[in-house]
CSV table of C-alpha atoms and ligand atoms in Angstrom, one decimal:
chain,number,residue,atom,x,y,z
A,674,MET,CA,27.1,-14.8,-25.3
A,675,ALA,CA,29.0,-16.4,-28.2
A,676,ASN,CA,27.2,-18.9,-30.5
A,677,GLN,CA,23.8,-17.9,-29.2
A,678,ALA,CA,21.4,-18.8,-32.1
A,679,LYS,CA,19.7,-16.0,-33.9
A,680,LEU,CA,16.8,-15.8,-36.4
A,681,GLU,CA,17.3,-13.9,-39.7
A,682,ILE,CA,14.0,-12.8,-41.3
A,683,VAL,CA,13.4,-10.8,-44.5
A,684,GLY,CA,9.9,-9.4,-44.0
A,685,GLY,CA,7.1,-8.0,-46.1
A,686,ARG,CA,5.8,-11.3,-47.6
A,687,PRO,CA,2.1,-12.3,-46.9
A,688,LEU,CA,2.0,-15.8,-45.5
A,689,GLN,CA,0.0,-18.3,-47.6
A,690,GLY,CA,-0.9,-21.9,-46.9
A,691,THR,CA,-1.5,-24.1,-43.9
A,692,ILE,CA,0.4,-24.5,-40.6
A,693,THR,CA,-0.3,-27.5,-38.3
A,694,VAL,CA,-0.1,-26.9,-34.5
A,695,SER,CA,1.9,-29.3,-32.3
A,696,ALA,CA,0.9,-30.6,-28.8
A,697,ALA,CA,0.7,-28.1,-26.0
A,698,LYS,CA,3.9,-27.3,-24.0
A,699,ASN,CA,1.8,-26.2,-21.0
A,700,ALA,CA,-0.1,-29.5,-21.0
A,701,ALA,CA,2.9,-31.7,-21.8
A,702,LEU,CA,4.9,-30.4,-18.7
A,703,PRO,CA,2.3,-31.2,-16.0
A,704,LEU,CA,1.3,-34.5,-17.7
A,705,LEU,CA,4.9,-35.6,-17.7
A,706,ALA,CA,5.1,-35.0,-14.0
A,707,ALA,CA,1.8,-36.9,-13.5
A,708,ALA,CA,3.3,-40.0,-15.1
A,709,LEU,CA,5.5,-40.3,-12.0
A,710,LEU,CA,2.4,-41.0,-9.9
A,711,THR,CA,2.4,-44.6,-11.1
A,712,GLU,CA,5.0,-47.4,-11.2
A,713,GLU,CA,3.6,-48.5,-14.6
A,714,GLU,CA,4.4,-46.8,-18.0
A,715,VAL,CA,2.4,-43.8,-19.3
A,716,VAL,CA,2.8,-43.5,-23.1
A,717,PHE,CA,2.5,-40.1,-24.8
A,718,ASP,CA,2.1,-40.3,-28.6
A,719,ASN,CA,2.7,-36.7,-29.4
A,720,LEU,CA,5.2,-35.1,-27.0
A,721,PRO,CA,6.3,-31.8,-28.7
A,722,ARG,CA,10.0,-31.7,-29.6
A,723,ILE,CA,10.8,-28.5,-27.7
A,724,LYS,CA,13.6,-27.5,-25.3
A,725,ASP,CA,11.3,-27.3,-22.2
A,726,VAL,CA,10.2,-30.9,-22.7
A,727,GLU,CA,13.8,-32.1,-23.1
A,728,ALA,CA,14.7,-30.3,-19.9
A,729,MET,CA,11.7,-31.7,-18.0
A,730,LEU,CA,12.7,-35.2,-19.1
A,731,GLU,CA,16.2,-34.6,-17.8
A,732,VAL,CA,14.8,-33.5,-14.4
A,733,ILE,CA,12.5,-36.5,-14.3
A,734,GLN,CA,15.4,-38.9,-14.8
A,735,GLN,CA,17.2,-37.1,-12.0
A,736,VAL,CA,14.5,-38.1,-9.5
A,737,GLY,CA,14.5,-41.7,-10.7
A,738,GLY,CA,11.8,-41.5,-13.3
A,739,THR,CA,12.4,-43.8,-16.3
A,740,ILE,CA,11.9,-42.5,-19.8
A,741,ARG,CA,12.0,-44.5,-23.1
A,742,GLU,CA,11.6,-43.3,-26.6
A,743,LEU,CA,9.6,-45.9,-28.6
A,744,GLU,CA,10.4,-46.7,-32.2
A,745,ASP,CA,7.5,-44.6,-33.6
A,746,GLY,CA,8.4,-41.4,-31.7
A,747,ARG,CA,6.1,-42.1,-28.7
A,748,TRP,CA,7.6,-41.7,-25.2
A,749,ALA,CA,7.0,-44.0,-22.3
A,750,ILE,CA,7.5,-42.5,-18.8
A,751,SER,CA,7.2,-44.2,-15.4
A,752,GLY,CA,7.8,-43.5,-11.7
A,753,ARG,CA,8.8,-47.1,-10.9
A,754,ASN,CA,12.1,-46.1,-9.4
A,755,LEU,CA,11.1,-42.7,-8.1
A,756,ASP,CA,13.5,-41.5,-5.4
A,757,ALA,CA,12.8,-38.2,-3.8
A,758,SER,CA,16.1,-38.2,-1.8
A,759,ARG,CA,18.1,-37.8,-5.0
A,760,GLU,CA,19.7,-34.4,-5.4
A,761,VAL,CA,18.6,-32.6,-8.6
A,762,PRO,CA,21.3,-30.2,-9.9
A,763,ASN,CA,20.3,-26.6,-9.2
A,764,GLU,CA,21.1,-25.4,-12.7
A,765,LEU,CA,18.9,-28.0,-14.2
A,766,VAL,CA,15.9,-27.0,-12.1
A,767,ARG,CA,16.5,-23.4,-12.9
A,768,LYS,CA,16.5,-24.2,-16.6
A,769,ILE,CA,12.9,-25.3,-16.4
A,770,ARG,CA,10.5,-23.5,-14.0
A,771,ALA,CA,7.9,-26.2,-14.5
A,772,SER,CA,10.1,-28.6,-12.5
A,773,ASN,CA,8.2,-27.3,-9.5
A,774,LEU,CA,5.3,-29.5,-10.8
A,775,LEU,CA,7.3,-32.5,-9.6
A,776,LEU,CA,6.6,-31.5,-6.0
A,777,GLY,CA,3.0,-32.9,-6.0
A,778,PRO,CA,3.9,-36.3,-7.3
A,779,LEU,CA,7.0,-36.6,-5.1
A,780,LEU,CA,5.0,-35.8,-2.0
A,781,ALA,CA,2.1,-38.1,-3.0
A,782,ARG,CA,4.4,-41.1,-3.7
A,783,CYS,CA,7.4,-40.6,-1.4
A,784,GLY,CA,6.2,-38.3,1.4
A,785,MET,CA,9.1,-35.9,0.7
A,786,ALA,CA,10.5,-33.5,-1.8
A,787,HIS,CA,13.7,-31.6,-2.0
A,788,LEU,CA,14.0,-29.4,-5.0
A,789,SER,CA,15.7,-26.2,-5.9
A,790,MET,CA,13.4,-23.1,-6.0
A,791,PRO,CA,12.9,-22.2,-9.7
A,792,GLY,CA,13.3,-18.5,-8.8
A,793,GLY,CA,11.8,-15.6,-10.6
A,794,CYS,CA,12.1,-15.2,-14.4
A,795,SER,CA,12.2,-12.2,-16.7
A,796,ILE,CA,8.4,-11.9,-16.7
A,797,GLY,CA,7.8,-11.6,-13.0
A,798,SER,CA,8.4,-12.8,-9.4
A,799,ARG,CA,6.4,-16.1,-9.9
A,800,GLN,CA,5.5,-16.9,-6.3
A,801,MET,CA,5.0,-20.4,-5.0
A,802,ASP,CA,2.9,-19.5,-1.9
A,803,GLN,CA,-0.3,-21.2,-3.2
A,804,HIS,CA,1.5,-24.4,-3.9
A,805,ILE,CA,2.9,-24.5,-0.4
A,806,LYS,CA,-0.4,-23.5,1.1
A,807,GLY,CA,-2.0,-26.5,-0.7
A,808,PHE,CA,0.7,-29.0,0.4
A,809,ARG,CA,0.4,-27.7,4.0
A,810,ALA,CA,-3.3,-28.2,4.0
A,811,LEU,CA,-2.8,-31.8,2.7
A,812,GLY,CA,-0.8,-32.5,5.8
A,813,CYS,CA,2.8,-31.4,4.9
A,814,GLN,CA,3.4,-29.4,8.1
A,815,ASP,CA,7.2,-29.7,7.6
A,816,ILE,CA,7.7,-27.6,4.5
A,817,ALA,CA,10.3,-24.8,4.2
A,818,ILE,CA,12.3,-22.8,1.8
A,819,SER,CA,15.9,-22.6,2.8
A,820,GLY,CA,19.2,-22.2,1.0
A,821,GLY,CA,17.3,-21.8,-2.3
A,822,TYR,CA,15.6,-25.2,-1.8
A,823,ILE,CA,12.0,-26.3,-1.1
A,824,LYS,CA,12.3,-29.1,1.5
A,825,ALA,CA,9.0,-30.8,2.3
A,826,HIS,CA,8.1,-33.9,4.4
A,827,GLY,CA,4.6,-35.1,4.7
A,828,PRO,CA,2.5,-38.1,5.8
A,829,LEU,CA,1.9,-41.1,3.5
A,830,PRO,CA,-0.8,-41.0,2.4
A,831,LEU,CA,-1.5,-37.2,2.4
A,832,GLN,CA,-4.8,-36.2,3.9
A,833,GLY,CA,-7.7,-35.0,1.7
A,834,THR,CA,-9.1,-31.5,2.6
A,835,VAL,CA,-10.7,-28.3,1.3
A,836,ILE,CA,-8.3,-25.8,-0.2
A,837,HIS,CA,-9.4,-22.3,-1.2
A,838,LEU,CA,-6.7,-20.7,-3.5
A,839,ASP,CA,-6.1,-17.0,-3.0
A,840,VAL,CA,-5.0,-16.8,-6.7
A,841,ALA,CA,-6.3,-19.0,-9.4
A,842,SER,CA,-2.8,-20.3,-10.1
A,843,VAL,CA,-2.4,-22.8,-13.0
A,844,GLY,CA,0.7,-24.4,-11.4
A,845,ALA,CA,-0.7,-24.6,-7.9
A,846,THR,CA,-4.0,-26.1,-9.1
A,847,GLU,CA,-2.1,-28.8,-11.1
A,848,ASN,CA,0.4,-29.6,-8.2
A,849,ILE,CA,-2.4,-29.9,-5.6
A,850,MET,CA,-4.5,-32.0,-8.0
A,851,MET,CA,-1.6,-34.5,-8.5
A,852,ALA,CA,-0.8,-34.6,-4.8
A,853,ALA,CA,-4.4,-35.3,-3.9
A,854,THR,CA,-4.9,-38.2,-6.3
A,855,LEU,CA,-3.2,-40.6,-3.8
A,856,ALA,CA,-4.4,-38.9,-0.6
A,857,ALA,CA,-6.7,-40.4,2.0
A,858,GLY,CA,-10.2,-39.0,1.5
A,859,THR,CA,-11.5,-36.2,-0.7
A,860,THR,CA,-9.8,-32.9,-1.6
A,861,VAL,CA,-11.7,-29.9,-2.9
A,862,ILE,CA,-9.9,-27.1,-4.6
A,863,ARG,CA,-11.9,-23.8,-4.7
A,864,ASN,CA,-11.0,-20.8,-6.9
A,865,ALA,CA,-9.1,-23.3,-9.0
A,866,ALA,CA,-7.6,-22.3,-12.4
A,867,LYS,CA,-9.7,-23.3,-15.4
A,868,GLU,CA,-7.2,-23.5,-18.2
A,869,PRO,CA,-7.7,-26.3,-20.8
A,870,GLU,CA,-4.3,-27.8,-19.8
A,871,ILE,CA,-5.8,-28.6,-16.4
A,872,VAL,CA,-8.7,-30.4,-18.0
A,873,ASP,CA,-6.2,-32.4,-20.0
A,874,LEU,CA,-4.3,-33.3,-16.8
A,875,GLN,CA,-7.6,-34.5,-15.2
A,876,ASN,CA,-8.4,-36.6,-18.3
A,877,LEU,CA,-4.9,-38.3,-18.1
A,878,LEU,CA,-5.1,-38.9,-14.3
A,879,ASN,CA,-8.6,-40.4,-14.6
A,880,LYS,CA,-7.4,-42.7,-17.3
A,881,MET,CA,-4.7,-43.7,-14.8
A,882,GLY,CA,-7.4,-44.6,-12.3
A,883,ALA,CA,-7.9,-41.3,-10.4
A,884,HIS,CA,-11.3,-39.9,-9.4
A,885,ILE,CA,-11.3,-36.3,-10.3
A,886,ARG,CA,-14.3,-34.1,-11.3
A,887,GLY,CA,-14.7,-30.4,-12.1
A,888,ALA,CA,-11.5,-29.5,-14.0
A,889,GLY,CA,-12.3,-26.5,-16.2
A,890,THR,CA,-14.5,-25.0,-13.5
A,891,ASP,CA,-13.3,-23.2,-10.3
A,892,VAL,CA,-14.2,-26.1,-8.1
A,893,ILE,CA,-12.2,-29.4,-8.5
A,894,LYS,CA,-13.0,-32.5,-6.5
A,895,ILE,CA,-10.4,-35.3,-6.1
A,896,GLU,CA,-11.3,-38.6,-4.3
A,897,GLY,CA,-8.0,-40.1,-3.3
A,898,VAL,CA,-7.2,-43.7,-4.5
A,899,LYS,CA,-4.5,-46.1,-3.3
A,900,LYS,CA,-2.7,-46.7,-6.6
A,901,LEU,CA,-2.6,-45.4,-10.2
A,902,LYS,CA,-1.9,-47.4,-13.3
A,903,GLY,CA,-0.3,-46.9,-16.7
A,904,THR,CA,-2.1,-45.7,-19.8
A,905,SER,CA,-1.5,-44.0,-23.1
A,906,HIS,CA,-2.5,-40.4,-24.0
A,907,SER,CA,-2.6,-37.8,-26.7
A,908,ILE,CA,-1.9,-34.3,-25.5
A,909,ILE,CA,-4.2,-31.4,-26.5
A,910,PRO,CA,-3.0,-29.0,-29.3
A,911,ASP,CA,-1.1,-25.9,-28.2
A,912,ARG,CA,-3.6,-23.0,-28.1
A,913,ILE,CA,-0.8,-20.4,-27.6
A,914,GLU,CA,1.1,-21.8,-30.6
A,915,ALA,CA,-2.2,-21.7,-32.6
A,916,GLY,CA,-2.8,-18.0,-31.5
A,917,THR,CA,0.7,-17.1,-32.5
A,918,HIS,CA,0.2,-18.5,-36.0
A,919,LEU,CA,-3.1,-16.7,-36.4
A,920,VAL,CA,-1.5,-13.4,-35.5
A,921,ALA,CA,1.4,-14.2,-38.0
A,922,GLY,CA,-1.2,-14.6,-40.8
A,923,VAL,CA,-2.8,-11.2,-39.9
A,924,ILE,CA,0.4,-9.2,-39.3
A,925,THR,CA,1.6,-10.3,-42.8
A,926,ASN,CA,-1.8,-9.5,-44.4
A,927,GLY,CA,-1.7,-13.1,-45.6
A,928,GLN,CA,-4.2,-16.0,-46.0
A,929,LEU,CA,-3.2,-18.6,-43.5
A,930,THR,CA,-5.0,-21.7,-42.3
A,931,VAL,CA,-4.0,-23.0,-38.9
A,932,LYS,CA,-4.8,-26.7,-38.4
A,933,ASN,CA,-5.1,-29.0,-35.4
A,934,ILE,CA,-6.9,-26.3,-33.2
A,935,ILE,CA,-9.7,-26.7,-30.7
A,936,PRO,CA,-11.5,-23.4,-31.6
A,937,GLU,CA,-13.1,-23.1,-28.1
A,938,HIS,CA,-9.6,-22.9,-26.6
A,939,VAL,CA,-8.7,-19.8,-28.6
A,940,GLU,CA,-12.1,-18.0,-28.4
A,941,ALA,CA,-10.6,-15.0,-26.5
A,942,VAL,CA,-8.0,-14.6,-29.3
A,943,THR,CA,-10.4,-15.0,-32.3
A,944,ALA,CA,-12.9,-12.7,-30.6
A,945,LYS,CA,-10.3,-10.0,-30.3
A,946,LEU,CA,-9.2,-10.5,-34.0
A,947,MET,CA,-12.8,-10.2,-35.1
A,948,GLU,CA,-13.2,-7.1,-33.0
A,949,MET,CA,-10.3,-5.6,-34.9
A,950,GLY,CA,-12.1,-6.4,-38.2
A,951,VAL,CA,-10.2,-9.5,-39.2
A,952,LYS,CA,-12.2,-11.9,-41.3
A,953,LEU,CA,-11.9,-15.5,-40.0
A,954,GLU,CA,-13.3,-18.9,-41.1
A,955,ILE,CA,-13.6,-21.2,-38.1
A,956,GLY,CA,-13.9,-24.9,-38.8
A,957,ASP,CA,-14.0,-28.0,-36.5
A,958,ASP,CA,-10.2,-28.2,-36.1
A,959,TYR,CA,-8.9,-25.3,-38.2
A,960,ILE,CA,-9.1,-21.5,-38.5
A,961,THR,CA,-8.3,-19.5,-41.6
A,962,VAL,CA,-7.4,-15.8,-41.5
A,963,PHE,CA,-7.9,-13.7,-44.6
A,964,PRO,CA,-6.1,-10.5,-46.0
A,965,HIS,CA,-7.5,-7.2,-44.6
A,966,ASP,CA,-5.3,-4.6,-46.3
A,967,TRP,CA,-5.0,-2.9,-42.9
A,968,GLN,CA,-8.7,-1.9,-42.7
A,969,LEU,CA,-8.3,-2.8,-39.0
A,970,LYS,CA,-9.5,-1.0,-35.8
A,971,ALA,CA,-7.4,-0.3,-32.7
A,972,VAL,CA,-8.5,-2.4,-29.6
A,973,ASP,CA,-8.0,-2.6,-25.9
A,974,ILE,CA,-6.7,-5.8,-24.3
A,975,ARG,CA,-6.7,-6.9,-20.6
A,976,THR,CA,-5.0,-10.2,-19.8
A,977,GLN,CA,-7.0,-12.5,-17.5
A,978,PRO,CA,-7.0,-16.1,-16.4
A,979,TYR,CA,-8.8,-18.5,-18.8
A,980,PRO,CA,-11.3,-18.0,-20.4
A,981,GLY,CA,-10.1,-14.4,-20.4
A,982,PHE,CA,-7.5,-13.0,-22.8
A,983,PRO,CA,-4.3,-15.1,-22.3
A,984,THR,CA,-1.2,-13.4,-21.0
A,985,ASP,CA,0.8,-15.7,-23.2
A,986,MET,CA,-0.7,-14.0,-26.3
A,987,GLN,CA,-0.1,-10.4,-25.1
A,988,ALA,CA,3.3,-9.8,-26.7
A,989,GLN,CA,2.2,-11.3,-30.1
A,990,PHE,CA,-0.9,-9.0,-30.2
A,991,MET,CA,1.3,-6.0,-29.2
A,992,ALA,CA,3.5,-6.7,-32.3
A,993,LEU,CA,0.3,-6.7,-34.5
A,994,LEU,CA,-1.2,-3.6,-32.9
A,995,THR,CA,2.0,-1.6,-33.7
A,996,LEU,CA,0.7,-1.5,-37.3
A,997,VAL,CA,-3.0,-0.9,-36.6
A,998,PRO,CA,-4.1,2.7,-37.1
A,999,GLY,CA,-5.1,4.6,-33.8
A,1000,ILE,CA,-4.2,4.0,-30.2
A,1001,SER,CA,-4.5,0.5,-28.6
A,1002,LEU,CA,-4.1,-0.2,-24.9
A,1003,ILE,CA,-2.8,-3.5,-23.4
A,1004,THR,CA,-3.0,-4.0,-19.7
A,1005,GLU,CA,-1.0,-6.9,-18.3
A,1006,ASN,CA,-2.8,-8.3,-15.1
A,1007,ILE,CA,-1.0,-11.6,-14.6
A,1008,PHE,CA,2.8,-11.0,-14.7
A,1009,GLU,CA,4.2,-7.7,-13.4
A,1010,ALA,CA,7.2,-7.6,-15.8
A,1011,ARG,CA,5.9,-8.8,-19.1
A,1012,PHE,CA,6.6,-5.9,-21.4
A,1013,ASN,CA,10.2,-6.8,-22.2
A,1014,GLN,CA,9.4,-6.8,-25.9
A,1015,VAL,CA,8.5,-3.0,-25.9
A,1016,PRO,CA,12.0,-1.5,-26.3
A,1017,GLU,CA,12.8,-4.1,-29.0
A,1018,LEU,CA,9.6,-3.4,-31.0
A,1019,ASN,CA,10.4,0.3,-30.7
A,1020,ARG,CA,13.8,-0.4,-32.3
A,1021,LEU,CA,11.8,-1.7,-35.4
A,1022,GLY,CA,10.0,1.6,-35.5
A,1023,ALA,CA,7.0,1.0,-33.4
A,1024,SER,CA,5.6,3.7,-31.1
A,1025,ILE,CA,4.8,2.2,-27.7
A,1026,LYS,CA,4.9,3.8,-24.2
A,1027,THR,CA,4.2,1.9,-20.9
A,1028,GLU,CA,2.9,3.1,-17.6
A,1029,ASN,CA,1.8,1.1,-14.5
A,1030,GLY,CA,1.2,-2.2,-16.3
A,1031,THR,CA,-0.4,-0.6,-19.3
A,1032,ALA,CA,1.1,-0.2,-22.8
A,1033,PHE,CA,-0.1,2.6,-25.1
A,1034,ILE,CA,0.5,1.6,-28.7
A,1035,LYS,CA,0.2,4.2,-31.4
A,1036,GLY,CA,-0.2,2.5,-34.8
A,1037,VAL,CA,2.5,3.3,-37.4
A,1038,ALA,CA,2.5,2.9,-41.1
A,1039,LYS,CA,5.4,0.4,-41.2
A,1040,LEU,CA,8.1,-1.3,-39.3
A,1041,THR,CA,11.7,-1.5,-40.5
A,1042,GLY,CA,14.1,-4.4,-40.0
A,1043,ALA,CA,16.8,-4.2,-37.3
A,1044,GLU,CA,18.7,-6.3,-34.8
A,1045,VAL,CA,16.6,-7.0,-31.7
A,1046,SER,CA,17.0,-9.3,-28.7
A,1047,ALA,CA,14.6,-11.7,-27.1
A,1048,THR,CA,14.3,-12.0,-23.3
A,1049,ASP,CA,11.6,-14.6,-22.9
A,1050,LEU,CA,9.6,-17.2,-24.9
A,1051,ARG,CA,6.6,-15.0,-26.0
A,1052,ALA,CA,8.6,-11.9,-26.5
A,1053,ALA,CA,10.7,-13.9,-28.9
A,1054,ALA,CA,7.6,-15.0,-30.8
A,1055,ALA,CA,6.4,-11.3,-30.9
A,1056,LEU,CA,9.7,-10.1,-32.4
A,1057,ALA,CA,9.7,-12.9,-35.0
A,1058,LEU,CA,6.2,-11.9,-36.1
A,1059,ALA,CA,7.2,-8.2,-36.2
A,1060,GLY,CA,10.2,-9.3,-38.3
A,1061,LEU,CA,7.8,-11.0,-40.8
A,1062,ALA,CA,5.9,-7.7,-41.2
A,1063,ALA,CA,8.9,-5.3,-41.2
A,1064,GLU,CA,10.5,-4.0,-44.4
A,1065,GLY,CA,14.0,-5.4,-44.9
A,1066,LYS,CA,16.0,-7.7,-42.7
A,1067,THR,CA,15.5,-8.4,-39.0
A,1068,ILE,CA,17.9,-10.3,-36.7
A,1069,VAL,CA,16.3,-11.7,-33.6
A,1070,GLU,CA,19.0,-12.7,-31.0
A,1071,ASN,CA,18.6,-15.3,-28.2
A,1072,ILE,CA,16.1,-17.5,-29.9
A,1073,GLN,CA,16.9,-20.2,-27.4
A,1074,HIS,CA,13.9,-18.7,-25.7
A,1075,LEU,CA,11.7,-19.4,-28.8
A,1076,GLU,CA,12.9,-23.0,-29.1
A,1077,ARG,CA,11.8,-23.6,-25.5
A,1078,GLY,CA,8.2,-23.6,-26.6
A,1079,TYR,CA,7.8,-23.7,-30.4
A,1080,GLU,CA,8.4,-27.0,-32.3
A,1081,ALA,CA,10.0,-26.5,-35.8
A,1082,PHE,CA,9.3,-22.8,-35.8
A,1083,VAL,CA,11.5,-21.9,-38.8
A,1084,GLU,CA,10.4,-25.0,-40.8
A,1085,LYS,CA,6.7,-24.3,-40.3
A,1086,TYR,CA,7.0,-20.6,-41.4
A,1087,CYS,CA,9.2,-21.4,-44.4
A,1088,GLN,CA,6.5,-23.8,-45.6
A,1089,VAL,CA,4.0,-20.9,-45.8
A,1090,GLY,CA,6.3,-18.5,-47.6
A,1091,ALA,CA,8.3,-16.8,-44.9
A,1092,GLN,CA,11.9,-15.9,-45.7
A,1093,MET,CA,13.4,-17.0,-42.3
A,1094,ARG,CA,16.5,-18.9,-41.3
A,1095,ARG,CA,18.3,-19.9,-38.1
A,1096,ILE,CA,21.9,-18.6,-37.9
A,1097,THR,CA,24.4,-19.1,-35.1
A,1098,GLY,CA,25.9,-16.0,-33.6
A,1099,SER,CA,29.6,-15.2,-33.9
B,2261,EPZ,C1,1.4,-21.2,-16.3
B,2261,EPZ,O1,2.5,-20.7,-15.4
B,2261,EPZ,C2,2.1,-21.2,-17.7
B,2261,EPZ,N1,3.2,-22.1,-17.6
B,2261,EPZ,C3,2.5,-19.8,-18.1
B,2261,EPZ,O2,3.0,-19.9,-19.5
B,2261,EPZ,C4,1.3,-18.9,-18.1
B,2261,EPZ,O3,1.7,-17.6,-18.4
B,2261,EPZ,C5,0.6,-18.9,-16.7
B,2261,EPZ,O4,0.3,-20.3,-16.3
B,2261,EPZ,C6,-0.6,-18.1,-16.7
B,2261,EPZ,O5,-1.5,-18.5,-17.6
B,2261,EPZ,C7,3.0,-23.5,-17.7
B,2261,EPZ,O6,1.9,-24.0,-17.7
B,2261,EPZ,C8,4.2,-24.3,-17.6
B,2261,EPZ,P1,0.4,-19.2,-12.4
B,2261,EPZ,P2,2.3,-20.7,-13.8
B,2261,EPZ,O7,0.8,-20.0,-11.2
B,2261,EPZ,O8,1.6,-22.0,-13.4
B,2261,EPZ,C9,0.8,-15.7,-9.1
B,2261,EPZ,C10,4.4,-19.5,-21.3
B,2261,EPZ,O9,4.7,-18.5,-21.9
B,2261,EPZ,N2,1.1,-16.8,-8.2
B,2261,EPZ,O10,-1.0,-19.3,-12.9
B,2261,EPZ,O11,3.6,-20.4,-13.2
B,2261,EPZ,C11,2.1,-15.6,-10.1
B,2261,EPZ,O12,3.1,-14.8,-9.5
B,2261,EPZ,C12,4.3,-19.5,-19.8
B,2261,EPZ,O13,4.1,-20.6,-21.9
B,2261,EPZ,C13,1.1,-16.5,-6.8
B,2261,EPZ,O14,1.0,-15.4,-6.4
B,2261,EPZ,O15,1.4,-19.4,-13.6
B,2261,EPZ,C14,1.4,-14.9,-11.3
B,2261,EPZ,O16,1.4,-13.6,-11.1
B,2261,EPZ,C15,4.8,-18.2,-19.2
B,2261,EPZ,N3,1.4,-17.6,-6.0
B,2261,EPZ,C16,0.0,-15.5,-11.3
B,2261,EPZ,O17,-0.2,-16.0,-10.0
B,2261,EPZ,C17,1.5,-18.9,-6.4
B,2261,EPZ,O18,1.8,-19.8,-5.6
B,2261,EPZ,C18,-0.2,-16.6,-12.3
B,2261,EPZ,O19,0.7,-17.6,-12.1
B,2261,EPZ,C19,1.5,-19.1,-7.8
B,2261,EPZ,C20,1.2,-18.1,-8.7
């Protein structure tokens, strides 16, 4: 497609210096939806400037949410004029999957929701059955998917109950938590997802006057309240952005400090790096990786829900393991089609085969720059990291995927010595 932005990278330079992590995309999106649960303003002081947040703000305005950028870059969001009967353009919803996180707040405040189905994406089918199961249990008997839309009507207030999830889905846990905050009685979510972003959502909602306990464990209890109020909030740092930068330091054999990290949130990542033989210094809010001269060991990775190894770091580690001597195995257990980066990494000279959800990576001595194409957010990050390590010039096409989830990616890497620039395609 003409004018699609590309990344031009000249690789082979060890990264040196400090990169600071922005706020978490996967916390910002549900927290923005949660702001619609009150008529008052919720002020976020560190919304990441990424395409997914821009798209979510657009969808929020479409359903009557108000958004204001304050002079110092903070954003004030409220659901004062929330109107679930308003039609949200299909193409807008399809641009941002996380728009399905508006279902909970709309049902809780308006007793109805009518949103386009986000549909599958390049990493998998991305079901919504657990979300629907939760809403039905909370009293929404009239909920159906037709004509590509989810149409739901429910009682006001919703009715608290016990919901046992079949899959520890992050999105379903968040949606049900938000819907249950204004329900009559108590809701218990069993087999809930435990990601740090869910704890950040609980912390915001409790500051808004909700009564939620247990986020971060597999049992979450929500005592419904009549009304929620405004508040201000700082979003947690992005653990996946942090992990991406740590791998960038290792893949370039550099010395890189990644700041504004909650080390506990990236333990599965740092444990795997140390298992490979990478030397790390872990501070209160920073982690430094040190040069290793490729004295690294091949490892096996199986993606799991938190606190297991995050699927959102799988592609970046695959890029790194292409240069680690020996055979490494990566098994993707969360999304059935998340190896899109494989043929592109092989174009750079990697040696990867895949079979039944497992990738077999045979370490090679070097990668060589080439034109490659990104298909999704984390695949784009993996190709950029491989480009930083490859000899010569690499062109990564379709970096609109990267800009969905990484704030100031090019600027941050150029500050630590990368030769990287954004070019628009002809
Ligand atoms: C969140 O997606 C993240 N997105 C994803 O990050 C992340 O990969 C994923 O959690 C897993 O950690 C946001 O937070 C905005 P799920 P979500 O519901 O909520 C199945 C990135 O790169 N499932 O936990 O959509 C589903 O098909 C993105 O930043 C059902 O079967 O993930 C998948 O296989 C990509 N039924 C698995 O569960 C359901 O109703 C995990 O999905 C819901 C999900």
